[in-house]
mmCIF file of C-alpha atoms in Angstrom:
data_model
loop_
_atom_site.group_PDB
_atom_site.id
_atom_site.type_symbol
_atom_site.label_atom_id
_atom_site.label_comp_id
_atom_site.label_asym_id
_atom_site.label_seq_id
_atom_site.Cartn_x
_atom_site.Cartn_y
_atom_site.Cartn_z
ATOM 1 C CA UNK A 1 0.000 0.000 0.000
ATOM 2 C CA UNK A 2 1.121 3.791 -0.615
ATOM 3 C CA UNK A 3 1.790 6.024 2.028
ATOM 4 C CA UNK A 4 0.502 8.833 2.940
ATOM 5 C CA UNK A 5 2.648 10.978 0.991
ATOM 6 C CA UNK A 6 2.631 8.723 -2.338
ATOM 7 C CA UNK A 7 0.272 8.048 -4.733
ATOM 8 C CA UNK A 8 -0.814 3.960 -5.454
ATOM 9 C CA UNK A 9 -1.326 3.245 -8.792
ATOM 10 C CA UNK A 10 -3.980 0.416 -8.717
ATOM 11 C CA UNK A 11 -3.605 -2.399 -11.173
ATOM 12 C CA UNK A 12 -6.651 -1.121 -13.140
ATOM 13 C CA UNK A 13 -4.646 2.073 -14.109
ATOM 14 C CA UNK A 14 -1.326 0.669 -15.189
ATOM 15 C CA UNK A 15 -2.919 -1.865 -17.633
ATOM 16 C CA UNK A 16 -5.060 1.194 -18.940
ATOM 17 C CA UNK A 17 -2.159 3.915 -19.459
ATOM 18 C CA UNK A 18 -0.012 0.782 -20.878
ATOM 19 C CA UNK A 19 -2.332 0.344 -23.443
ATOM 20 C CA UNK A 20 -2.293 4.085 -24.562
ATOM 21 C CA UNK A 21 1.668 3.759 -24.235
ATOM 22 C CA UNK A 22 1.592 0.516 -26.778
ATOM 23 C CA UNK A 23 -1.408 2.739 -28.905
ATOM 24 C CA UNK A 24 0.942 5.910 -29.224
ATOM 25 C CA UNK A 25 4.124 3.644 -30.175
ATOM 26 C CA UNK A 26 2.030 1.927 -32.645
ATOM 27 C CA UNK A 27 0.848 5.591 -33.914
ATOM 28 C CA UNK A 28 4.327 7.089 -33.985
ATOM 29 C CA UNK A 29 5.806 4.237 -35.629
ATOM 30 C CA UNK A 30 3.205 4.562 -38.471
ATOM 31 C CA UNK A 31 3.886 8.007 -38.904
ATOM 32 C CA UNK A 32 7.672 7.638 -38.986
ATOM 33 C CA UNK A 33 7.071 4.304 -41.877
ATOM 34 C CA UNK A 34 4.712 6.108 -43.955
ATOM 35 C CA UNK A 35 7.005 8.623 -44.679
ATOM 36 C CA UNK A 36 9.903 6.274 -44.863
ATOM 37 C CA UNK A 37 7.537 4.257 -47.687
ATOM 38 C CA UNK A 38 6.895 7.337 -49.530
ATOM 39 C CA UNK A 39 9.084 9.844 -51.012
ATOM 40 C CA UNK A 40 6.839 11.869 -52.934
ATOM 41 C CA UNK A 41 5.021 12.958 -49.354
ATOM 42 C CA UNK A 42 8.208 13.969 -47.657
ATOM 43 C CA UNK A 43 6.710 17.379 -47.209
ATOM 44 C CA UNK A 44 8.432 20.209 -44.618
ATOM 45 C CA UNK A 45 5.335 20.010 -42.342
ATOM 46 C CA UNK A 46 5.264 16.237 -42.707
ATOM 47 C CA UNK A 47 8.945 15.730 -41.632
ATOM 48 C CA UNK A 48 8.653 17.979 -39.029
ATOM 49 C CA UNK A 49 5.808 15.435 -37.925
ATOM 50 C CA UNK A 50 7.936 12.642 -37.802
ATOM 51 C CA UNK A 51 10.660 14.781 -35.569
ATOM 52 C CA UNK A 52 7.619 15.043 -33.238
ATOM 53 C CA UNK A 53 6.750 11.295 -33.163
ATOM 54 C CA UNK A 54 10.278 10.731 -32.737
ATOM 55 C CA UNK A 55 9.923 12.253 -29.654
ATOM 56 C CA UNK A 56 6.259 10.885 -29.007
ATOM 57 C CA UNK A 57 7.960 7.302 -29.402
ATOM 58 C CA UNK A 58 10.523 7.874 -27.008
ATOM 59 C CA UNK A 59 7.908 8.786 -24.575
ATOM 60 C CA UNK A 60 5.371 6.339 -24.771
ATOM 61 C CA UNK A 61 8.139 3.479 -24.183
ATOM 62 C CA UNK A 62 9.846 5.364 -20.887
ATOM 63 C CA UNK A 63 6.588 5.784 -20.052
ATOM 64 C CA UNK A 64 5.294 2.335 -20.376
ATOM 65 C CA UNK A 65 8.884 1.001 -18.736
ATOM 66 C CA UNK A 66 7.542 3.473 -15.846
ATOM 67 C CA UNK A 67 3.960 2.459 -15.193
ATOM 68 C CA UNK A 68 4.920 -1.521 -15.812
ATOM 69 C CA UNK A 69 7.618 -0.694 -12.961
ATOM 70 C CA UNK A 70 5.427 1.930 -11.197
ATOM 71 C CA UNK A 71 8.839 2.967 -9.441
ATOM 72 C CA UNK A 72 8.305 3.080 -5.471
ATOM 73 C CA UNK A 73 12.381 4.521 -4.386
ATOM 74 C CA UNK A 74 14.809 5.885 -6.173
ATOM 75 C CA UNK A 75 17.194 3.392 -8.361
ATOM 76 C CA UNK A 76 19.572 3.936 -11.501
ATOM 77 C CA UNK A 77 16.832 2.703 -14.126
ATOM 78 C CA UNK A 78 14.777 4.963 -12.135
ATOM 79 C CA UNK A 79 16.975 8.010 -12.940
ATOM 80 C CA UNK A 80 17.254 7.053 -16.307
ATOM 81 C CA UNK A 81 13.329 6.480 -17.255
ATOM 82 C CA UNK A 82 13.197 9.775 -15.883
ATOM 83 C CA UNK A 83 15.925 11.642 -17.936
ATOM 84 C CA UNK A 84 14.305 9.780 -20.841
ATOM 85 C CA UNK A 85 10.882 10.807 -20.484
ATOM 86 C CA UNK A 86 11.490 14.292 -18.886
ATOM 87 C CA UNK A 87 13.465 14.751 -22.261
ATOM 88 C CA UNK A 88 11.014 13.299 -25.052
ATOM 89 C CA UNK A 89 8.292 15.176 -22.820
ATOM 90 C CA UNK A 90 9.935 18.186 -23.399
ATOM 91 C CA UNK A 91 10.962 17.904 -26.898
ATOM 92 C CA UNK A 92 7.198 17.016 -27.845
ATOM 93 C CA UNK A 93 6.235 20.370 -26.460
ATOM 94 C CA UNK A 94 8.723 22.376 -28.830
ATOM 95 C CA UNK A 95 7.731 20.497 -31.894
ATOM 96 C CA UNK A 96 4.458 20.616 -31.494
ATOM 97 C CA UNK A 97 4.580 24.735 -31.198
ATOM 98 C CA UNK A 98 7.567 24.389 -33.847
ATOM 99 C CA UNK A 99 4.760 22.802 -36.410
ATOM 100 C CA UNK A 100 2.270 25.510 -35.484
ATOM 101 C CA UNK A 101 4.919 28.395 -36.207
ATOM 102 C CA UNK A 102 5.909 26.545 -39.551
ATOM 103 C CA UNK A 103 1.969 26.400 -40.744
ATOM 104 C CA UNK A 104 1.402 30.057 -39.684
ATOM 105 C CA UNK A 105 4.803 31.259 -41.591
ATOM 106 C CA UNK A 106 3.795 29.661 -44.875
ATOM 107 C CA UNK A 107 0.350 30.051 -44.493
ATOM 108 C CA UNK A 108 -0.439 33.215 -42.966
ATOM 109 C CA UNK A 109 2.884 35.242 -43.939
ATOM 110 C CA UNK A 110 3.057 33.354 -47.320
ATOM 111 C CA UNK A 111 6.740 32.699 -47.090
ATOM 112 C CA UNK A 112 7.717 29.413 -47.701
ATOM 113 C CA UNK A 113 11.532 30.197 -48.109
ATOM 114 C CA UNK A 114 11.105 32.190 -44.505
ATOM 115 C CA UNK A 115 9.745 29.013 -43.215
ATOM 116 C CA UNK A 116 11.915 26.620 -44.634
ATOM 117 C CA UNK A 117 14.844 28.914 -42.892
ATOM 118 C CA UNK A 118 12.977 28.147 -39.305
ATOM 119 C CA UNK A 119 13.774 24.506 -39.746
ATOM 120 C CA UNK A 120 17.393 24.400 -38.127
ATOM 121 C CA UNK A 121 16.406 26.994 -35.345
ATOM 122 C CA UNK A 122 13.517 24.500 -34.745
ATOM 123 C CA UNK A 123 15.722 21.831 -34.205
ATOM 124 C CA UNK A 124 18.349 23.686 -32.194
ATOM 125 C CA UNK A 125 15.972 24.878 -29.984
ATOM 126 C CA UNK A 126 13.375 21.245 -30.131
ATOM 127 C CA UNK A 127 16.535 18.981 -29.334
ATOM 128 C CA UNK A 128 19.001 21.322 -27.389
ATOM 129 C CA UNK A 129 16.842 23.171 -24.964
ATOM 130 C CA UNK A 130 15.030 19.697 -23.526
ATOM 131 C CA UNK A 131 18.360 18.175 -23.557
ATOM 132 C CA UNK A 132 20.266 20.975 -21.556
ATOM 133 C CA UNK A 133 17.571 20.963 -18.946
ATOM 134 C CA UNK A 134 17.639 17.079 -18.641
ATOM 135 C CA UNK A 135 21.298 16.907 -18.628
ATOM 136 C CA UNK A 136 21.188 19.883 -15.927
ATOM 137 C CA UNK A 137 18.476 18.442 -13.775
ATOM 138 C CA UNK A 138 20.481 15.312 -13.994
ATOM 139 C CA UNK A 139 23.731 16.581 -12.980
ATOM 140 C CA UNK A 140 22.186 18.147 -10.010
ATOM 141 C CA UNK A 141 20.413 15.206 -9.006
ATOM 142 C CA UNK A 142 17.109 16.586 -9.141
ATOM 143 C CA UNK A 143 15.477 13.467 -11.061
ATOM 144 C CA UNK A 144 14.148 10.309 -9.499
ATOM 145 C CA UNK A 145 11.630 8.877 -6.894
ATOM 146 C CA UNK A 146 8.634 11.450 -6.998
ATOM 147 C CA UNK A 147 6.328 9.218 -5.142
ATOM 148 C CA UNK A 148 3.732 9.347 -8.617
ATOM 149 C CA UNK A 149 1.890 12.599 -6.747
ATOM 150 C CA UNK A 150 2.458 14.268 -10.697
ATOM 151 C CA UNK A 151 2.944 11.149 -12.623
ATOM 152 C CA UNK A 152 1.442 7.466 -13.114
ATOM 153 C CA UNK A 153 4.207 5.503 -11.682
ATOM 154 C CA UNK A 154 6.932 6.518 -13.912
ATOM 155 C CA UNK A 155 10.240 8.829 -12.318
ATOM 156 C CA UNK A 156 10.649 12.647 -12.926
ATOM 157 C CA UNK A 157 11.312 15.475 -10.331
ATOM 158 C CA UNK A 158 12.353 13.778 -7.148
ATOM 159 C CA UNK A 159 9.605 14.512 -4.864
ATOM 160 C CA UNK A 160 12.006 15.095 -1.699
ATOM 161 C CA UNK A 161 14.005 17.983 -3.520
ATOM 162 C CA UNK A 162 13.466 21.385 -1.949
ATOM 163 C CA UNK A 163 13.585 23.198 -4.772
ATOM 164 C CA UNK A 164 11.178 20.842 -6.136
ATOM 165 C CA UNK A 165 8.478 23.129 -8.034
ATOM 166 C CA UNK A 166 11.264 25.242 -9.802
ATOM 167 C CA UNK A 167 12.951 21.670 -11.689
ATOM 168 C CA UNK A 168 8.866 20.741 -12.380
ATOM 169 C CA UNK A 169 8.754 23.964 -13.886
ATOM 170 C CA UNK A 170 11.868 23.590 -15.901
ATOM 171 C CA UNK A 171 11.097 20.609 -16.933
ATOM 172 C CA UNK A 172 7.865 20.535 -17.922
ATOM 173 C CA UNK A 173 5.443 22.792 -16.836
ATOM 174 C CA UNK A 174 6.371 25.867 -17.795
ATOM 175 C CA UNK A 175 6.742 24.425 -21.718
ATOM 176 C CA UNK A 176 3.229 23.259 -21.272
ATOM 177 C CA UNK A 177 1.710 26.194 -20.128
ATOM 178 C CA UNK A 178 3.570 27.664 -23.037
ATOM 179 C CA UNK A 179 2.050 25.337 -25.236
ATOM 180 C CA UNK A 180 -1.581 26.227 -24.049
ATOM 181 C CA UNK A 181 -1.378 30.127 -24.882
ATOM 182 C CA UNK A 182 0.575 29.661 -28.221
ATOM 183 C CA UNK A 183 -1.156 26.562 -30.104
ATOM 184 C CA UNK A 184 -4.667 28.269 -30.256
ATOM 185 C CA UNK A 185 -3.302 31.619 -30.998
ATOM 186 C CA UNK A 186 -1.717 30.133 -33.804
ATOM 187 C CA UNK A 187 -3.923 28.056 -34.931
ATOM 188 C CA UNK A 188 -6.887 30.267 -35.106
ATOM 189 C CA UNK A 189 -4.759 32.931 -37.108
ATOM 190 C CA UNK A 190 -4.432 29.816 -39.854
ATOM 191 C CA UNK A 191 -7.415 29.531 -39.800
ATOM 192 C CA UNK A 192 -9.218 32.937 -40.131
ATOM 193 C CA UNK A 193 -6.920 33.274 -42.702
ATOM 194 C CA UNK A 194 -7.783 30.233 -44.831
ATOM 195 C CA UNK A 195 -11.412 31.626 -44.152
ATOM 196 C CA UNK A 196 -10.804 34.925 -45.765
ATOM 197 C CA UNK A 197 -8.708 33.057 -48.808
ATOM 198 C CA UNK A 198 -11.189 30.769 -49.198
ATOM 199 C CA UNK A 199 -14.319 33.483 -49.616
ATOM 200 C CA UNK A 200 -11.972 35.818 -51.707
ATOM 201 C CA UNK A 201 -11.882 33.002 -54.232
ATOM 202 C CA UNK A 202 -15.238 32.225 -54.076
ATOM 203 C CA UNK A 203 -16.271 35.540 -54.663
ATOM 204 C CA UNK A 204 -13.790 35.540 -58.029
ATOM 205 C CA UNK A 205 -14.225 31.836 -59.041
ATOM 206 C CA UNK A 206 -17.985 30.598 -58.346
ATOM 207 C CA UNK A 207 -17.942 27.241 -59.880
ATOM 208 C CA UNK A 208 -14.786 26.470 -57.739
ATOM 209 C CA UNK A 209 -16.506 27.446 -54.310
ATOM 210 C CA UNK A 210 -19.367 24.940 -55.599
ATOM 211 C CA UNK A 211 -17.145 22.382 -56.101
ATOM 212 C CA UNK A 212 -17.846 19.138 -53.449
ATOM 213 C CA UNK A 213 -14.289 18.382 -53.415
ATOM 214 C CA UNK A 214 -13.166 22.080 -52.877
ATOM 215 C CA UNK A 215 -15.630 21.775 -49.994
ATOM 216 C CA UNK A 216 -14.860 19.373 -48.349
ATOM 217 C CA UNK A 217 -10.947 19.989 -48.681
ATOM 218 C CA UNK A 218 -11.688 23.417 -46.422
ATOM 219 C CA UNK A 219 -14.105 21.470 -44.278
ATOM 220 C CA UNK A 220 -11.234 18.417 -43.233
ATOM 221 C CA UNK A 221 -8.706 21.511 -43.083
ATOM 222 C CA UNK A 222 -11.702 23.283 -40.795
ATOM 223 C CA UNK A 223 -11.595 20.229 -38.530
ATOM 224 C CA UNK A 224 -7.943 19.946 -38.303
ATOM 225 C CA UNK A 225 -7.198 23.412 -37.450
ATOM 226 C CA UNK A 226 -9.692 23.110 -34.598
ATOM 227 C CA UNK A 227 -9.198 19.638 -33.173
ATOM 228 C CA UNK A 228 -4.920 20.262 -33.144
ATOM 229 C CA UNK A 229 -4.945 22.779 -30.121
ATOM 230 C CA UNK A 230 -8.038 20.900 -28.387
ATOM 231 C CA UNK A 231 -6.928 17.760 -28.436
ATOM 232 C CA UNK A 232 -3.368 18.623 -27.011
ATOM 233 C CA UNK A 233 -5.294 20.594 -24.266
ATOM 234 C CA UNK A 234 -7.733 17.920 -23.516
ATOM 235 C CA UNK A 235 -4.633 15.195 -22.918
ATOM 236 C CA UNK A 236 -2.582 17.158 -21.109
ATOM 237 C CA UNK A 237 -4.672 19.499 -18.946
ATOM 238 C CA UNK A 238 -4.953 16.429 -16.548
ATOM 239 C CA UNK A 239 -1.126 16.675 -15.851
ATOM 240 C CA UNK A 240 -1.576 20.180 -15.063
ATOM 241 C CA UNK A 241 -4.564 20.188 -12.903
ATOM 242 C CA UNK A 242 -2.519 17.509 -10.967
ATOM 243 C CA UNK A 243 0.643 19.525 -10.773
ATOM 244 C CA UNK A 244 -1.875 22.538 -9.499
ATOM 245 C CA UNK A 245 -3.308 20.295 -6.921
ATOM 246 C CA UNK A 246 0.441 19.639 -5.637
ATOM 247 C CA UNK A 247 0.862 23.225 -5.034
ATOM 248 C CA UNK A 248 -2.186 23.549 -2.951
ATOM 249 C CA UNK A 249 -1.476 20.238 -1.435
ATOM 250 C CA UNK A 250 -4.962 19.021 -2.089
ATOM 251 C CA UNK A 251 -5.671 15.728 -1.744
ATOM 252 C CA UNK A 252 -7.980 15.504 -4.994
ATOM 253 C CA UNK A 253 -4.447 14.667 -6.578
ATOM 254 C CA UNK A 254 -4.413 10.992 -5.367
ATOM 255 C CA UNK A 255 -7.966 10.383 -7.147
ATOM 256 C CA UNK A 256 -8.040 6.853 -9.423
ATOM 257 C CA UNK A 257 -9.990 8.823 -12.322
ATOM 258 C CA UNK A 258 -7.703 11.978 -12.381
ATOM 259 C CA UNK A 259 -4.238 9.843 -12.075
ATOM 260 C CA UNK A 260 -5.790 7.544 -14.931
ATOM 261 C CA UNK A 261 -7.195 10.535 -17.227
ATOM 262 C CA UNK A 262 -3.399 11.921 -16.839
ATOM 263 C CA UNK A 263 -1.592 8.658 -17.047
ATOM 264 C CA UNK A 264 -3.767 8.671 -20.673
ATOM 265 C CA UNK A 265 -3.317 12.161 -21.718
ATOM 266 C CA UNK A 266 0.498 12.176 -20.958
ATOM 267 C CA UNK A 267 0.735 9.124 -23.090
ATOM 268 C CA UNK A 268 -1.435 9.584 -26.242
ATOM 269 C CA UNK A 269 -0.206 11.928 -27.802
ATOM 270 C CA UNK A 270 1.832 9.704 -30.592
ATOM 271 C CA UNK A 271 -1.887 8.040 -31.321
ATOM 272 C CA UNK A 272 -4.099 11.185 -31.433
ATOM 273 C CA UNK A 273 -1.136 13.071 -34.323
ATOM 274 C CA UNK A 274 -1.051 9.357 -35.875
ATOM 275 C CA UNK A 275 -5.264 9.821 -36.334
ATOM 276 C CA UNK A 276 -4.857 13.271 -37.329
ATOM 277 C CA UNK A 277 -2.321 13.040 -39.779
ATOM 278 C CA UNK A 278 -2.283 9.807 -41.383
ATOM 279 C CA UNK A 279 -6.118 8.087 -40.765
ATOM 280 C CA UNK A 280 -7.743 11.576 -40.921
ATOM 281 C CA UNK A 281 -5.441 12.468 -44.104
ATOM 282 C CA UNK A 282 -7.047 11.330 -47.170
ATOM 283 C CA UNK A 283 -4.250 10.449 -49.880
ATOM 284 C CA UNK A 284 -2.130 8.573 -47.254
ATOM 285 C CA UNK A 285 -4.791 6.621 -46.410
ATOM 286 C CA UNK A 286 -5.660 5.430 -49.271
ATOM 287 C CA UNK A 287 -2.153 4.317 -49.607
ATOM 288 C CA UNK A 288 -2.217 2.440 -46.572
ATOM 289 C CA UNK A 289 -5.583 0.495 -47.801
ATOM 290 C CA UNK A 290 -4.315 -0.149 -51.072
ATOM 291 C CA UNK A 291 -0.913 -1.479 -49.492
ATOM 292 C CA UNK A 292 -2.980 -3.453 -47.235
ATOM 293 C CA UNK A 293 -5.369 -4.818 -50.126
ATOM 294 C CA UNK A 294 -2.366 -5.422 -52.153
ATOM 295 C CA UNK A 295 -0.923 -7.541 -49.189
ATOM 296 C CA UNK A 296 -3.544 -9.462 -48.105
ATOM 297 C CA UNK A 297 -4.469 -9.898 -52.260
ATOM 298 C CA UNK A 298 -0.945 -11.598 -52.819
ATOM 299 C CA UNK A 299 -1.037 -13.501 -49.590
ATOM 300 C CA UNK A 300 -4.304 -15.385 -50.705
ATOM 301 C CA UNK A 301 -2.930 -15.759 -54.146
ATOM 302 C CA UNK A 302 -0.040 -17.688 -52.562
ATOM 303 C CA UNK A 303 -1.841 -19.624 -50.681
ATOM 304 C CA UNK A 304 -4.611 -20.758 -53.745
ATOM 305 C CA UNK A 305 -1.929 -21.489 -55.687
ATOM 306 C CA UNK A 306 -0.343 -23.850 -53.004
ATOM 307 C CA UNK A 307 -3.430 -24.882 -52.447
ATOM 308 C CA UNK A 308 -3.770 -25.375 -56.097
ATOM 309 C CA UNK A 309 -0.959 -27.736 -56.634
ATOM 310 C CA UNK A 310 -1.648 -30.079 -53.554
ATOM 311 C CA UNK A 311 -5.072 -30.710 -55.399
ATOM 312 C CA UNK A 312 -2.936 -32.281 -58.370
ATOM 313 C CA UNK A 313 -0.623 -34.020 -56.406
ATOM 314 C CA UNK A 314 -3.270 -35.600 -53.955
ATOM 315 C CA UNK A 315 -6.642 -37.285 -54.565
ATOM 316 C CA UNK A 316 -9.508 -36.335 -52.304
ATOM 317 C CA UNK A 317 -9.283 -37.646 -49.123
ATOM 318 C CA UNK A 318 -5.522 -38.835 -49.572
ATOM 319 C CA UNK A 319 -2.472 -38.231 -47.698
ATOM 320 C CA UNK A 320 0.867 -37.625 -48.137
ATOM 321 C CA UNK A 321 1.590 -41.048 -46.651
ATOM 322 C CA UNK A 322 -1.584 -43.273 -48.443
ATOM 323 C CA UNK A 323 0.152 -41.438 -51.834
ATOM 324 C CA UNK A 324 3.768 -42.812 -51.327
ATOM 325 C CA UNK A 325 2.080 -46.193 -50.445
ATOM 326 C CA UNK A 326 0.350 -46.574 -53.787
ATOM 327 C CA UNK A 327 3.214 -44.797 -55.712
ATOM 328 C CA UNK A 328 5.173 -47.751 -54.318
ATOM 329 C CA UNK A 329 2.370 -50.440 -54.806
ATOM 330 C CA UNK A 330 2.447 -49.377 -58.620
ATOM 331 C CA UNK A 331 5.722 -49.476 -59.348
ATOM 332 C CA UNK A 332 5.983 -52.806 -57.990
ATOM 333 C CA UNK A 333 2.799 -54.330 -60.645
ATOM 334 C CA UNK A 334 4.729 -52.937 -63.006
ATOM 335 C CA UNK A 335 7.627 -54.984 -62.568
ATOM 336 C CA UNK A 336 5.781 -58.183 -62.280
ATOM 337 C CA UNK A 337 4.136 -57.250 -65.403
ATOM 338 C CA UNK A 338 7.367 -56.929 -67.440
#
């Protein structure tokens, strides 16, 4: 049983938040093969979507090494899920904003050379700032046993440092927070903009506006302007109303449904950009079906046509065995015959 001062993580929850750890692997891997499959879709935005579920990867497995361990004092594979996760974490953060600050360049400022310059300050800043603060809070030994009060069994800020909200800050929190102000901003400033684009050309080009397939394009890019910004808030706002609840040392932390929704939301992430941006996304898709079709088409022919030539070399009914016996049986009447 958990102490007082520490969080249990009941059975119930680790098997849930390892299944959205194994969901987001799955969903990060398929981003990063799809765009190893195909060249021709080897877009800026798109690679900078597979820096992101680089990071999302890395997560979901220290996370799922965490909650299958659910840590309970501090230990060297302790310190290093930590550093792990405290790093992909934070590195998720900056390329998710990093993605929002490409769209809005080339969208919104129309400058696709300006944007294409951003890429190398993105990943300076997306790789080297999480990895200074890891390597910092590290040093200092401020990572470790935190006793799950702002986690799901997994290591980060160890819970007995003094200076314990300042690393949480660092290392997280304040990149989150961040996160929340910047990805509607920018998002609804691509948007409005598309808006006004959109009605300009229908106002010049009529038959174009009436289009189904000009409608819907602005309607799936409608939805995915929206449902970016909410859905990061929506998984990770659990993490933060937990971290709050520290402050105020409420005991509304240690609840099963709020550790669960943020064991879930801090773990997702790779799964919910894997539905956006490759289920929700219309010509990979049907790449991914026809691959599939293709695969399961060639696999069937394979086995009818194995299936095909046992049917010649067997009668109904017979064997392998019963057919060596009466291959035998007949070359032997033919030799009394001659």
């Amino acid at each position: 049983m958990a102490s007082a001062d520490e969080t249990e993580v009941y059975l119930s929850e680790q098997v849930v938040v390892l299944v959205s750890c194994a969901l987001s692997f799955l969903g990060s891997s398929l981003i990063i093969v799809t765009f190893v499959l195909w060249p021709d879709l080897r877009t800026t935005p798109r690679r900078l979507l597979v820096f992101l579920s680089v990071s999302d990867w890395l997560s979901a497995v220290s996370y799922a090494y965490g909650v299958w361990r659910v840590f309970h004092t501090d230990s060297i594979d302790c310190v290093i899920q930590g550093a792990v996760s405290t790093f992909a974490n934070t590195s998720s953060f900056f390329w998710t904003v990093a993605i929002a600050v490409y769209l809005y360049v080339f969208i919104v400022r129309s400058s696709q050379r300006v944007a294409d310059s951003l890429v190398l300050l993105f990943h300076t800043v997306s790789w080297g700032v999480p990895l200074i603060i890891t390597v910092a809070a590290v040093c200092l030994n401020k990572i470790g046993y935190d006793a799950s009060e702002v986690s799901v069994g997994w290591c980060w800020v160890r819970i007995t440092a003094p200076d314990r909200v300042l690393w949480m800050l660092l290392t997280g929190k304040i990149w989150e927070f961040l996160a929340y102000l910047t990805l509607p901003v920018l998002y609804i400033l691509i948007r409005r903009h598309i808006h006004i684009a959109h009605s300009a050309l229908s106002e010049y080009r009529p038959i174009l506006a009436t289009r189904p397939t000009s409608n819907s394009f602005y309607s799936v890019a409608d939805i995915k302007l929206t449902l970016i910004p909410i859905i990061f808030i929506v998984l990770r706002i659990w993490s933060t109303v937990r971290f709050i609840l520290l402050l105020v040392d409420s005991a509304a932390r240690q609840n099963s449904i709020l550790v669960t929704l943020h064991g879930i939301g801090n773990t997702l992430q790779g799964a919910a950009n894997c539905i956006m941006f490759v289920l929700f996304t219309q010509p990979i898709r049907s790449r991914l079906c026809s691959a599939l079709c293709s695969c399961c088409s060639s696999r069937c022919g394979a086995e009818a046509q194995q299936s095909h030539g046992a049917s010649h070399s067997l009668l109904p009914g017979q064997d392998t065995s019963t057919q060596r016996d009466g291959d035998s049986v007949g070359s032997s009447r033919a030799k009394t015959q001659r």
